[in-house]
mmCIF file of C-alpha atoms in Angstrom:
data_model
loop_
_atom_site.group_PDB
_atom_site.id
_atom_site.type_symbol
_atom_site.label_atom_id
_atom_site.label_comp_id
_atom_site.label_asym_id
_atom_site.label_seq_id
_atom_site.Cartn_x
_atom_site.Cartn_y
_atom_site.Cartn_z
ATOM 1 C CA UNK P 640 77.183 138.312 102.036
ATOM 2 C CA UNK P 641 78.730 141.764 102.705
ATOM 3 C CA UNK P 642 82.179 142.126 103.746
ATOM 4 C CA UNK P 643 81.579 143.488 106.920
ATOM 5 C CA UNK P 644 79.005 140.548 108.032
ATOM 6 C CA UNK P 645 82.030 138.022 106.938
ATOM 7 C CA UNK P 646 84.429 139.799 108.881
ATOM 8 C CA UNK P 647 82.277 139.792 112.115
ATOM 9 C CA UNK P 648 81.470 135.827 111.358
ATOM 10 C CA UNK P 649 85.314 135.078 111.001
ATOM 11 C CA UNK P 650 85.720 136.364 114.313
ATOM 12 C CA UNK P 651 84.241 133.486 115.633
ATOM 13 C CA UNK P 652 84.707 131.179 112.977
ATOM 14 C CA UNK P 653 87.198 128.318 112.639
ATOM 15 C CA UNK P 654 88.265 127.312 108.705
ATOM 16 C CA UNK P 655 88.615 123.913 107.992
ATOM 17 C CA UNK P 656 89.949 122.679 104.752
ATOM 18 C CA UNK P 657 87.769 119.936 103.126
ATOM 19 C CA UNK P 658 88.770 118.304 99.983
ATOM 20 C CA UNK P 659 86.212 116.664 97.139
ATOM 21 C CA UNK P 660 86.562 114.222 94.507
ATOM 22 C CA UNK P 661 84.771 115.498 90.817
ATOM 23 C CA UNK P 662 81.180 114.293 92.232
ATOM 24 C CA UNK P 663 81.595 116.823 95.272
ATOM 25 C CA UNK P 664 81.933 114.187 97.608
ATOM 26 C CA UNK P 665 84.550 114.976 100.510
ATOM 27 C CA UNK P 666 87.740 113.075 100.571
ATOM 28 C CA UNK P 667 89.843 114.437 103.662
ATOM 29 C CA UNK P 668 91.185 117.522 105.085
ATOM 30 C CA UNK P 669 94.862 117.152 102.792
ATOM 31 C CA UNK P 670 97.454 118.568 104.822
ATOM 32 C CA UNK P 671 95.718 120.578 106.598
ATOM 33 C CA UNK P 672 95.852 118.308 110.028
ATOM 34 C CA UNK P 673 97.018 114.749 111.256
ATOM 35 C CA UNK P 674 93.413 114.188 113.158
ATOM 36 C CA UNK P 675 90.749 113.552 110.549
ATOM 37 C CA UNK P 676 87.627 115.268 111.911
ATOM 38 C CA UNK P 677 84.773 113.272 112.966
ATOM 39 C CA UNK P 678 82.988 113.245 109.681
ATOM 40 C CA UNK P 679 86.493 111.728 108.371
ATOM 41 C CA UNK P 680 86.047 109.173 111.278
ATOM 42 C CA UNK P 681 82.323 108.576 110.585
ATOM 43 C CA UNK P 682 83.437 107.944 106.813
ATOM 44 C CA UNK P 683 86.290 105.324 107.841
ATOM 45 C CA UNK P 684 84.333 103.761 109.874
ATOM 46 C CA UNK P 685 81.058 103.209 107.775
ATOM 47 C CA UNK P 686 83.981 102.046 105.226
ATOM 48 C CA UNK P 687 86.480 99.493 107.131
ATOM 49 C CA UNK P 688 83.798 98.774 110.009
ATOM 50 C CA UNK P 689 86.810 97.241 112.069
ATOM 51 C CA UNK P 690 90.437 96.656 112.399
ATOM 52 C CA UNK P 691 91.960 95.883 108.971
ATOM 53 C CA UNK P 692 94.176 93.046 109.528
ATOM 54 C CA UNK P 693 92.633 89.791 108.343
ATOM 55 C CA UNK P 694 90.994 87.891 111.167
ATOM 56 C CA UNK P 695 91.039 91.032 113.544
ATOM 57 C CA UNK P 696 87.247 91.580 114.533
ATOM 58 C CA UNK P 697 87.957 94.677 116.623
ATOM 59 C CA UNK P 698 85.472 97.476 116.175
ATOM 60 C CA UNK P 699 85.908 99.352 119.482
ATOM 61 C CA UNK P 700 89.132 101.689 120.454
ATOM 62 C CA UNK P 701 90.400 101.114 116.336
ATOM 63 C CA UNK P 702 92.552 104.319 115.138
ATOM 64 C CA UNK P 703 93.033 106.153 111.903
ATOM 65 C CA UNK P 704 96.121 105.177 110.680
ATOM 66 C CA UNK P 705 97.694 107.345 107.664
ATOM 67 C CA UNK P 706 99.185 104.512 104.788
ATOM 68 C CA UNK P 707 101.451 106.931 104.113
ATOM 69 C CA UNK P 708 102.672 109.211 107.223
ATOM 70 C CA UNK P 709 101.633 112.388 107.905
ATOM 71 C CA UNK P 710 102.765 115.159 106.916
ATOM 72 C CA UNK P 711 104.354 113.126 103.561
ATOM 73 C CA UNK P 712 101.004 111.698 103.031
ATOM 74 C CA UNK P 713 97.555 113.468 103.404
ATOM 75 C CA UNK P 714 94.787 112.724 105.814
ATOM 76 C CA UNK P 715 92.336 111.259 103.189
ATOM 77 C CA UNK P 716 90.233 108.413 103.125
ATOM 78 C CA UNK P 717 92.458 107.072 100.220
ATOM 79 C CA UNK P 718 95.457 107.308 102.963
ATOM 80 C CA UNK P 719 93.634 106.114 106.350
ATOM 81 C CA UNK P 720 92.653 102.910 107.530
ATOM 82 C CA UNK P 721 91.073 101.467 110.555
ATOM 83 C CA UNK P 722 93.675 99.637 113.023
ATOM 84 C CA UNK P 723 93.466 98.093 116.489
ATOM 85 C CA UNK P 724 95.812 99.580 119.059
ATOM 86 C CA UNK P 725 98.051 95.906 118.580
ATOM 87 C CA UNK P 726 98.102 96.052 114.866
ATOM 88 C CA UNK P 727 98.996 99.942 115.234
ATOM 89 C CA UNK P 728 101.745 99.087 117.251
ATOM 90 C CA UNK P 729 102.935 96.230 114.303
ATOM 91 C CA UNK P 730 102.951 98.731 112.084
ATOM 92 C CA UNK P 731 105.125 101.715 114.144
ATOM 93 C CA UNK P 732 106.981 99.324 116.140
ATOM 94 C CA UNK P 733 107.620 95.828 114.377
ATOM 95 C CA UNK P 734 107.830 97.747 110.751
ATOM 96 C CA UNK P 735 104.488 95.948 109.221
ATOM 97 C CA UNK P 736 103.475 97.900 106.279
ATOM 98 C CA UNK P 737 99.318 98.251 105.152
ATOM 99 C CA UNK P 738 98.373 99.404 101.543
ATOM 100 C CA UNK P 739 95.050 100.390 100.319
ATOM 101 C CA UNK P 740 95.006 99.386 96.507
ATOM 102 C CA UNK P 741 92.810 101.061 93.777
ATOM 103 C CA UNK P 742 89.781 98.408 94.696
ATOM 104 C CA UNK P 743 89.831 99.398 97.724
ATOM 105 C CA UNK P 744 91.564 96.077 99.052
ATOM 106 C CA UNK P 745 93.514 96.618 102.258
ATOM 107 C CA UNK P 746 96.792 94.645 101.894
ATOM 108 C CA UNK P 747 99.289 93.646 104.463
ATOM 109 C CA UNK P 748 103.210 93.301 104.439
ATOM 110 C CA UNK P 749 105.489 91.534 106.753
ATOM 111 C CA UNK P 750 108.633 93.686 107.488
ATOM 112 C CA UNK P 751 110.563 91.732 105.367
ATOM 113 C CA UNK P 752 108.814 93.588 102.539
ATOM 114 C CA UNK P 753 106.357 89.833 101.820
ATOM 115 C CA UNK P 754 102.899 90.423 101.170
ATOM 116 C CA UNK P 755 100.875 88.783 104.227
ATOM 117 C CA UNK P 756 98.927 85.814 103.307
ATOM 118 C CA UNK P 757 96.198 85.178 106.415
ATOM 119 C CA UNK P 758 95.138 81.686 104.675
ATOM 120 C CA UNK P 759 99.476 80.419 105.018
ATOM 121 C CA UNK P 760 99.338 82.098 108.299
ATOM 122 C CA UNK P 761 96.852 80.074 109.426
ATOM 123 C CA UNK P 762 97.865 76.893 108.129
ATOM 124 C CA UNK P 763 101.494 77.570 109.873
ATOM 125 C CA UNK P 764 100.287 77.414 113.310
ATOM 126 C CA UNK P 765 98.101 74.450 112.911
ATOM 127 C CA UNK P 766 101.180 72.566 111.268
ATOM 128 C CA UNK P 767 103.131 74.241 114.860
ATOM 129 C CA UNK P 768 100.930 71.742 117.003
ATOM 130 C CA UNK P 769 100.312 68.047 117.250
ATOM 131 C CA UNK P 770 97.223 67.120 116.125
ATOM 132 C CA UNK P 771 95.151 65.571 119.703
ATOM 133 C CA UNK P 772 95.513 62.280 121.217
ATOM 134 C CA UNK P 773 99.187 62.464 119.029
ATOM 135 C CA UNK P 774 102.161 61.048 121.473
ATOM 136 C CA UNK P 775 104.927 63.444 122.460
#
């Protein structure tokens, strides 16, 4: 287009950084911005469908959470996943970590630094309880 046409469209215009793996496909906005746009969100969505801590079944009110925080890590899909507002609030406030590995596996860590096995967890808190019709 002619220089003077982009000038007058930049007026108006609003740049947004967009980055793309080899295929073209878009990956995130980099460091551009902590709020992944909605096509980000659409993306993260279509990919974790709900909150990613094992057993959480939350689709509604989930955030993007950056693996690594913004602005030390980018807003990507490689460095977002989908969290409930209670598993958010592990993570910032109770020091759980989340990891998204090369398959694409989210993984969970306990803030002593353990990896977070759901199957153990479970079998704790059954093992916590009398079984019924047990005296106390």
């Amino acid at each position: 287009i002619h220089p003077e046409v982009a000038a007058r469209l930049s007026c108006d215009a609003r740049l947004q950084v967009v980055l793309h793996d080899g295929k073209g496909d878009p990956l995130g906005i980099g460091w551009a911005g902590r709020n992944p746009p909605p096509w980000l969100m659409r993306a993260l969505r279509h990919r974790d469908e709900r909150c990613t801590f094992h057993g959480c079944d939350l689709r509604r009110f989930t955030h993007a959470h950056h693996i690594t925080k913004w602005p030390l890590g980018p807003t990507t899909l490689r460095n977002l996943v989908l969290v409930c507002p209670f598993h958010h609030k592990l993570v910032h406030e109770h020091h759980w970590k989340v990891e998204l590995s090369k398959a694409g596996a989210v993984i969970w860590f306990r803030p002593n630094g353990r990896r977070f096995d759901p199957s153990v967890a479970r079998l704790q808190g059954r093992l916590d309880r009398a079984p019924p019709g047990a005296p106390s």
